[in-house]
mmCIF file of C-alpha atoms in Angstrom:
data_model
loop_
_atom_site.group_PDB
_atom_site.id
_atom_site.type_symbol
_atom_site.label_atom_id
_atom_site.label_comp_id
_atom_site.label_asym_id
_atom_site.label_seq_id
_atom_site.Cartn_x
_atom_site.Cartn_y
_atom_site.Cartn_z
ATOM 1 C CA MET T 31 170.831 12.889 -46.659
ATOM 2 C CA GLU T 32 174.217 11.323 -46.474
ATOM 3 C CA VAL T 33 174.937 8.056 -44.432
ATOM 4 C CA ARG T 34 178.476 7.464 -43.929
ATOM 5 C CA GLY T 35 180.606 4.972 -41.715
ATOM 6 C CA ALA T 36 183.714 2.555 -41.621
ATOM 7 C CA GLY T 37 181.932 -0.407 -43.297
ATOM 8 C CA GLY T 38 178.765 -2.424 -42.476
ATOM 9 C CA VAL T 39 175.028 -2.756 -43.438
ATOM 10 C CA VAL T 40 172.605 0.144 -42.855
ATOM 11 C CA ARG T 41 169.202 0.608 -44.135
ATOM 12 C CA SER T 42 168.222 4.341 -44.723
ATOM 13 C CA ALA T 43 164.598 5.351 -45.283
ATOM 14 C CA ILE T 44 162.599 8.585 -45.546
ATOM 15 C CA ALA T 45 158.934 7.954 -45.004
ATOM 16 C CA ARG T 46 155.934 10.356 -45.084
ATOM 17 C CA VAL T 47 154.306 10.400 -41.822
ATOM 18 C CA GLU T 48 150.537 11.183 -41.729
ATOM 19 C CA VAL T 49 149.575 13.129 -38.881
ATOM 20 C CA ASN T 50 145.969 12.906 -37.598
ATOM 21 C CA THR T 51 144.535 16.472 -37.778
ATOM 22 C CA SER T 52 140.841 15.681 -37.518
ATOM 23 C CA ARG T 53 138.974 17.863 -34.998
ATOM 24 C CA ILE T 54 135.809 19.558 -34.275
ATOM 25 C CA VAL T 55 135.642 22.877 -35.968
ATOM 26 C CA ASN T 56 132.192 24.071 -35.664
ATOM 27 C CA LEU T 57 129.275 23.357 -33.384
ATOM 28 C CA SER T 58 125.633 24.774 -33.649
ATOM 29 C CA ILE T 59 122.766 24.374 -31.411
ATOM 30 C CA ARG T 60 119.241 25.099 -32.671
ATOM 31 C CA SER T 61 116.691 25.473 -29.860
ATOM 32 C CA THR T 62 113.942 27.543 -28.173
ATOM 33 C CA VAL T 63 114.127 30.226 -25.534
ATOM 34 C CA SER T 64 110.915 30.823 -23.679
ATOM 35 C CA PRO T 65 109.711 32.283 -20.072
ATOM 36 C CA SER T 66 109.717 28.900 -18.882
ATOM 37 C CA ALA T 67 113.186 28.161 -20.184
ATOM 38 C CA PRO T 68 114.919 31.654 -20.442
ATOM 39 C CA VAL T 69 118.494 30.639 -20.878
ATOM 40 C CA LEU T 70 119.907 28.361 -23.628
ATOM 41 C CA THR T 71 123.374 27.363 -22.279
ATOM 42 C CA VAL T 72 126.276 25.784 -24.478
ATOM 43 C CA GLY T 73 129.464 24.442 -22.598
ATOM 44 C CA PHE T 74 132.570 23.805 -24.231
ATOM 45 C CA VAL T 75 136.220 22.995 -23.084
ATOM 46 C CA VAL T 76 139.390 24.436 -24.767
ATOM 47 C CA SER T 77 142.511 22.238 -24.153
ATOM 48 C CA GLY T 78 146.101 22.699 -25.176
ATOM 49 C CA GLY T 79 146.541 26.561 -25.064
ATOM 50 C CA SER T 80 144.759 29.580 -26.205
ATOM 51 C CA LYS T 81 142.232 29.692 -29.249
ATOM 52 C CA SER T 82 140.139 32.238 -31.175
ATOM 53 C CA LEU T 83 136.544 31.616 -31.186
ATOM 54 C CA LEU T 84 133.719 33.049 -33.248
ATOM 55 C CA ILE T 85 130.532 32.745 -31.139
ATOM 56 C CA ARG T 86 127.088 33.707 -32.537
ATOM 57 C CA GLY T 87 123.481 33.764 -31.114
ATOM 58 C CA ALA T 88 121.237 34.177 -34.378
ATOM 59 C CA GLY T 89 117.744 34.915 -34.161
ATOM 60 C CA PRO T 90 116.371 37.583 -36.746
ATOM 61 C CA GLY T 91 119.104 36.500 -38.941
ATOM 62 C CA LEU T 92 117.404 33.217 -39.439
ATOM 63 C CA GLY T 93 114.567 35.025 -41.207
ATOM 64 C CA GLN T 94 116.547 35.108 -44.407
ATOM 65 C CA PHE T 95 116.010 31.146 -44.435
ATOM 66 C CA GLY T 96 112.248 31.381 -44.309
ATOM 67 C CA LEU T 97 112.276 30.446 -40.431
ATOM 68 C CA SER T 98 109.530 32.215 -38.421
ATOM 69 C CA GLY T 99 109.017 32.501 -34.656
ATOM 70 C CA VAL T 100 112.543 33.331 -34.009
ATOM 71 C CA LEU T 101 114.038 34.939 -30.801
ATOM 72 C CA ALA T 102 113.641 38.764 -31.638
ATOM 73 C CA ASP T 103 116.736 40.073 -29.769
ATOM 74 C CA PRO T 104 119.338 37.279 -28.679
ATOM 75 C CA ARG T 105 121.726 38.247 -26.123
ATOM 76 C CA LEU T 106 125.106 36.475 -25.685
ATOM 77 C CA ALA T 107 127.259 36.178 -22.596
ATOM 78 C CA LEU T 108 130.539 34.054 -22.388
ATOM 79 C CA PHE T 109 131.343 32.848 -18.926
ATOM 80 C CA ALA T 110 134.454 31.155 -17.525
ATOM 81 C CA ALA T 111 133.198 29.381 -14.308
ATOM 82 C CA ALA T 112 130.844 32.189 -12.824
ATOM 83 C CA ASN T 113 132.569 35.043 -14.553
ATOM 84 C CA VAL T 114 131.580 36.899 -17.612
ATOM 85 C CA VAL T 115 134.484 37.279 -19.805
ATOM 86 C CA ALA T 116 132.773 38.778 -22.974
ATOM 87 C CA ASN T 117 129.236 39.517 -23.918
ATOM 88 C CA ASN T 118 127.302 41.074 -26.825
ATOM 89 C CA ASP T 119 123.868 42.433 -27.739
ATOM 90 C CA ASN T 120 123.437 43.492 -31.327
ATOM 91 C CA TRP T 121 126.639 42.429 -33.069
ATOM 92 C CA GLY T 122 126.581 45.382 -35.671
ATOM 93 C CA SER T 123 127.281 47.966 -32.908
ATOM 94 C CA ALA T 124 130.185 46.206 -31.409
ATOM 95 C CA ALA T 125 133.688 48.043 -31.959
ATOM 96 C CA ASN T 126 134.967 44.969 -33.896
ATOM 97 C CA ALA T 127 131.913 44.332 -35.969
ATOM 98 C CA SER T 128 133.945 44.403 -39.006
ATOM 99 C CA GLU T 129 136.302 41.808 -37.736
ATOM 100 C CA VAL T 130 133.358 39.656 -36.766
ATOM 101 C CA ALA T 131 131.837 39.796 -40.179
ATOM 102 C CA ALA T 132 135.198 39.069 -41.871
ATOM 103 C CA GLY T 133 135.858 36.074 -39.351
ATOM 104 C CA ALA T 134 132.326 34.730 -40.240
ATOM 105 C CA SER T 135 133.079 35.018 -44.097
ATOM 106 C CA ARG T 136 136.336 33.393 -43.764
ATOM 107 C CA LEU T 137 134.934 30.376 -41.777
ATOM 108 C CA GLY T 138 132.008 29.920 -44.134
ATOM 109 C CA ALA T 139 129.229 31.113 -41.630
ATOM 110 C CA PHE T 140 126.242 32.780 -43.300
ATOM 111 C CA ALA T 141 126.226 36.627 -43.187
ATOM 112 C CA LEU T 142 124.224 38.544 -40.612
ATOM 113 C CA PRO T 143 122.673 41.701 -41.603
ATOM 114 C CA ALA T 144 124.617 44.743 -40.238
ATOM 115 C CA ALA T 145 121.500 46.215 -38.634
ATOM 116 C CA SER T 146 120.347 42.881 -37.284
ATOM 117 C CA LEU T 147 119.689 42.262 -33.581
ATOM 118 C CA ASP T 148 121.735 39.049 -33.524
ATOM 119 C CA ALA T 149 124.507 38.612 -31.101
ATOM 120 C CA ALA T 150 128.093 37.604 -31.918
ATOM 121 C CA LEU T 151 131.669 37.645 -30.308
ATOM 122 C CA LEU T 152 135.105 36.961 -31.972
ATOM 123 C CA THR T 153 137.371 36.631 -29.117
ATOM 124 C CA ASP T 154 140.533 34.736 -27.827
ATOM 125 C CA VAL T 155 140.451 32.301 -24.871
ATOM 126 C CA GLY T 156 142.613 30.224 -22.800
ATOM 127 C CA ALA T 157 142.660 26.579 -21.869
ATOM 128 C CA ALA T 158 139.642 26.253 -19.549
ATOM 129 C CA ALA T 159 136.032 25.410 -19.387
ATOM 130 C CA TYR T 160 133.424 27.853 -20.756
ATOM 131 C CA SER T 161 129.872 28.392 -21.273
ATOM 132 C CA ALA T 162 127.878 30.551 -23.696
ATOM 133 C CA GLN T 163 124.508 31.715 -22.533
ATOM 134 C CA ILE T 164 121.768 33.009 -24.731
ATOM 135 C CA THR T 165 118.819 34.962 -23.270
ATOM 136 C CA GLY T 166 116.158 37.173 -24.918
ATOM 137 C CA GLY T 167 114.853 39.552 -22.281
ATOM 138 C CA ALA T 168 111.876 39.513 -20.092
ATOM 139 C CA ASN T 169 109.200 37.103 -21.219
ATOM 140 C CA ALA T 170 110.911 36.667 -24.613
ATOM 141 C CA SER T 171 110.326 33.504 -26.629
ATOM 142 C CA GLY T 172 111.447 32.113 -30.087
ATOM 143 C CA ILE T 173 113.907 29.788 -31.917
ATOM 144 C CA VAL T 174 117.510 30.755 -31.635
ATOM 145 C CA LEU T 175 120.690 29.235 -33.423
ATOM 146 C CA VAL T 176 123.915 29.173 -31.233
ATOM 147 C CA GLU T 177 127.165 28.862 -33.199
ATOM 148 C CA LEU T 178 130.623 27.984 -31.976
ATOM 149 C CA TYR T 179 133.456 28.275 -34.660
ATOM 150 C CA ASP T 180 136.973 27.392 -34.146
ATOM 151 C CA ALA T 181 138.622 30.673 -35.768
ATOM 152 C CA SER T 182 142.222 29.137 -35.305
ATOM 153 C CA ALA T 183 141.956 25.585 -36.398
ATOM 154 C CA ALA T 184 145.789 25.625 -37.279
ATOM 155 C CA ALA T 185 146.631 26.011 -33.496
ATOM 156 C CA ALA T 186 147.431 23.204 -31.322
ATOM 157 C CA ALA T 187 144.800 23.981 -28.829
ATOM 158 C CA ARG T 188 141.489 22.232 -29.596
ATOM 159 C CA LEU T 189 137.944 22.020 -28.641
ATOM 160 C CA VAL T 190 137.656 18.607 -26.718
ATOM 161 C CA ASN T 191 134.181 18.723 -25.301
ATOM 162 C CA VAL T 192 130.969 20.585 -26.150
ATOM 163 C CA SER T 193 127.451 20.388 -24.589
ATOM 164 C CA ALA T 194 124.151 22.167 -24.545
ATOM 165 C CA ARG T 195 121.487 22.267 -21.869
ATOM 166 C CA SER T 196 117.960 23.342 -23.111
ATOM 167 C CA PHE T 197 114.433 22.415 -22.817
ATOM 168 C CA VAL T 198 113.068 19.915 -25.508
ATOM 169 C CA GLY T 199 109.575 19.694 -27.035
ATOM 170 C CA THR T 200 108.006 18.531 -30.233
ATOM 171 C CA GLY T 201 107.944 20.235 -33.632
ATOM 172 C CA ASP T 202 110.026 23.089 -33.699
ATOM 173 C CA GLY T 203 110.911 22.365 -29.948
ATOM 174 C CA LEU T 204 113.359 19.693 -30.856
ATOM 175 C CA LEU T 205 116.973 20.220 -29.886
ATOM 176 C CA VAL T 206 119.116 20.102 -32.987
ATOM 177 C CA ALA T 207 122.892 19.892 -32.669
ATOM 178 C CA GLY T 208 125.091 20.282 -35.618
ATOM 179 C CA PHE T 209 128.881 19.676 -35.888
ATOM 180 C CA VAL T 210 131.824 19.683 -38.295
ATOM 181 C CA VAL T 211 134.596 17.315 -38.187
ATOM 182 C CA ASP T 212 137.593 18.558 -40.349
ATOM 183 C CA GLY T 213 140.985 16.843 -41.037
ATOM 184 C CA ASN T 214 142.262 13.782 -42.922
ATOM 185 C CA SER T 215 140.711 10.904 -41.216
ATOM 186 C CA PRO T 216 137.743 9.784 -39.195
ATOM 187 C CA ARG T 217 137.203 10.993 -35.551
ATOM 188 C CA THR T 218 135.673 8.964 -32.861
ATOM 189 C CA LEU T 219 133.045 10.905 -30.726
ATOM 190 C CA LEU T 220 130.990 9.903 -27.749
ATOM 191 C CA ILE T 221 127.574 11.576 -28.035
ATOM 192 C CA ARG T 222 125.242 11.607 -25.355
ATOM 193 C CA ALA T 223 121.720 12.739 -24.532
ATOM 194 C CA ILE T 224 121.198 12.758 -20.679
ATOM 195 C CA GLY T 225 117.787 13.479 -19.118
ATOM 196 C CA PRO T 226 116.840 11.321 -16.189
ATOM 197 C CA THR T 227 120.455 11.124 -14.812
ATOM 198 C CA LEU T 228 120.160 15.019 -14.480
ATOM 199 C CA ALA T 229 117.792 14.436 -11.592
ATOM 200 C CA ALA T 230 120.705 13.273 -9.537
ATOM 201 C CA PHE T 231 122.115 16.824 -9.831
ATOM 202 C CA GLY T 232 119.019 18.442 -8.516
ATOM 203 C CA VAL T 233 117.648 19.365 -12.003
ATOM 204 C CA GLY T 234 113.945 19.215 -12.253
ATOM 205 C CA GLY T 235 111.695 18.662 -15.242
ATOM 206 C CA VAL T 236 113.996 16.509 -17.165
ATOM 207 C CA LEU T 237 113.272 14.540 -20.416
ATOM 208 C CA VAL T 238 112.249 11.206 -19.331
ATOM 209 C CA ASP T 239 113.368 9.259 -22.477
ATOM 210 C CA PRO T 240 115.850 11.052 -24.731
ATOM 211 C CA LYS T 241 116.544 9.688 -28.156
ATOM 212 C CA ILE T 242 119.195 10.439 -30.390
ATOM 213 C CA GLU T 243 119.755 10.279 -34.312
ATOM 214 C CA ILE T 244 122.744 11.258 -36.196
ATOM 215 C CA PHE T 245 122.545 12.473 -39.760
ATOM 216 C CA ALA T 246 125.166 13.244 -42.198
ATOM 217 C CA SER T 247 124.681 16.544 -44.003
ATOM 218 C CA GLY T 248 122.290 16.206 -46.903
ATOM 219 C CA SER T 249 120.920 12.789 -45.850
ATOM 220 C CA ALA T 250 117.551 11.957 -44.536
ATOM 221 C CA THR T 251 118.788 8.505 -43.240
ATOM 222 C CA PRO T 252 120.339 8.365 -39.712
ATOM 223 C CA VAL T 253 123.948 6.886 -39.685
ATOM 224 C CA ALA T 254 123.322 5.974 -35.864
#
């Protein structure tokens, strides 16, 4: 860099500018699907442009971790408003199964057996609000894990809101939401568990007194 002139004082400086790149790169919801609560819905908003996402509904694949009572055949549908924009039942039979497997490996997701009945999508979406819905067929019940991965974290677009609506019970019926914040600095998040207020929107059978505990990975002590 050169600074020139006819005479006088000037201060020249080159500074390293730190840009906050922290963002949510992964969300997971573990809950149950049953005849009385047949749909697990995960909503999210993409802002700032298009984004590639890996979305999975894992039931049988959880068996490798010793989890029993899983949803035998989860089915995944991705909605924009009321329109289905993508869907999958049995990920290994999809035309892009190899791309889905490669994407999962690159993003650090656990591998799903090729012949499993788990569901998965690797798809590009634009800036909009979406919902991923997991069902299990007529009278199906069991534990299912819904995962949402940002497969293009370097892009300007980002996930700015994620939500899940499900039935909450006791024991294995707890609703567990996991998320990963990646980047070079802390990120402030608003986290809510809404039960009674849903009644104002005509939702019946709401959780009367929801409680939240936030845990860092590997810790048994809540951070909030």
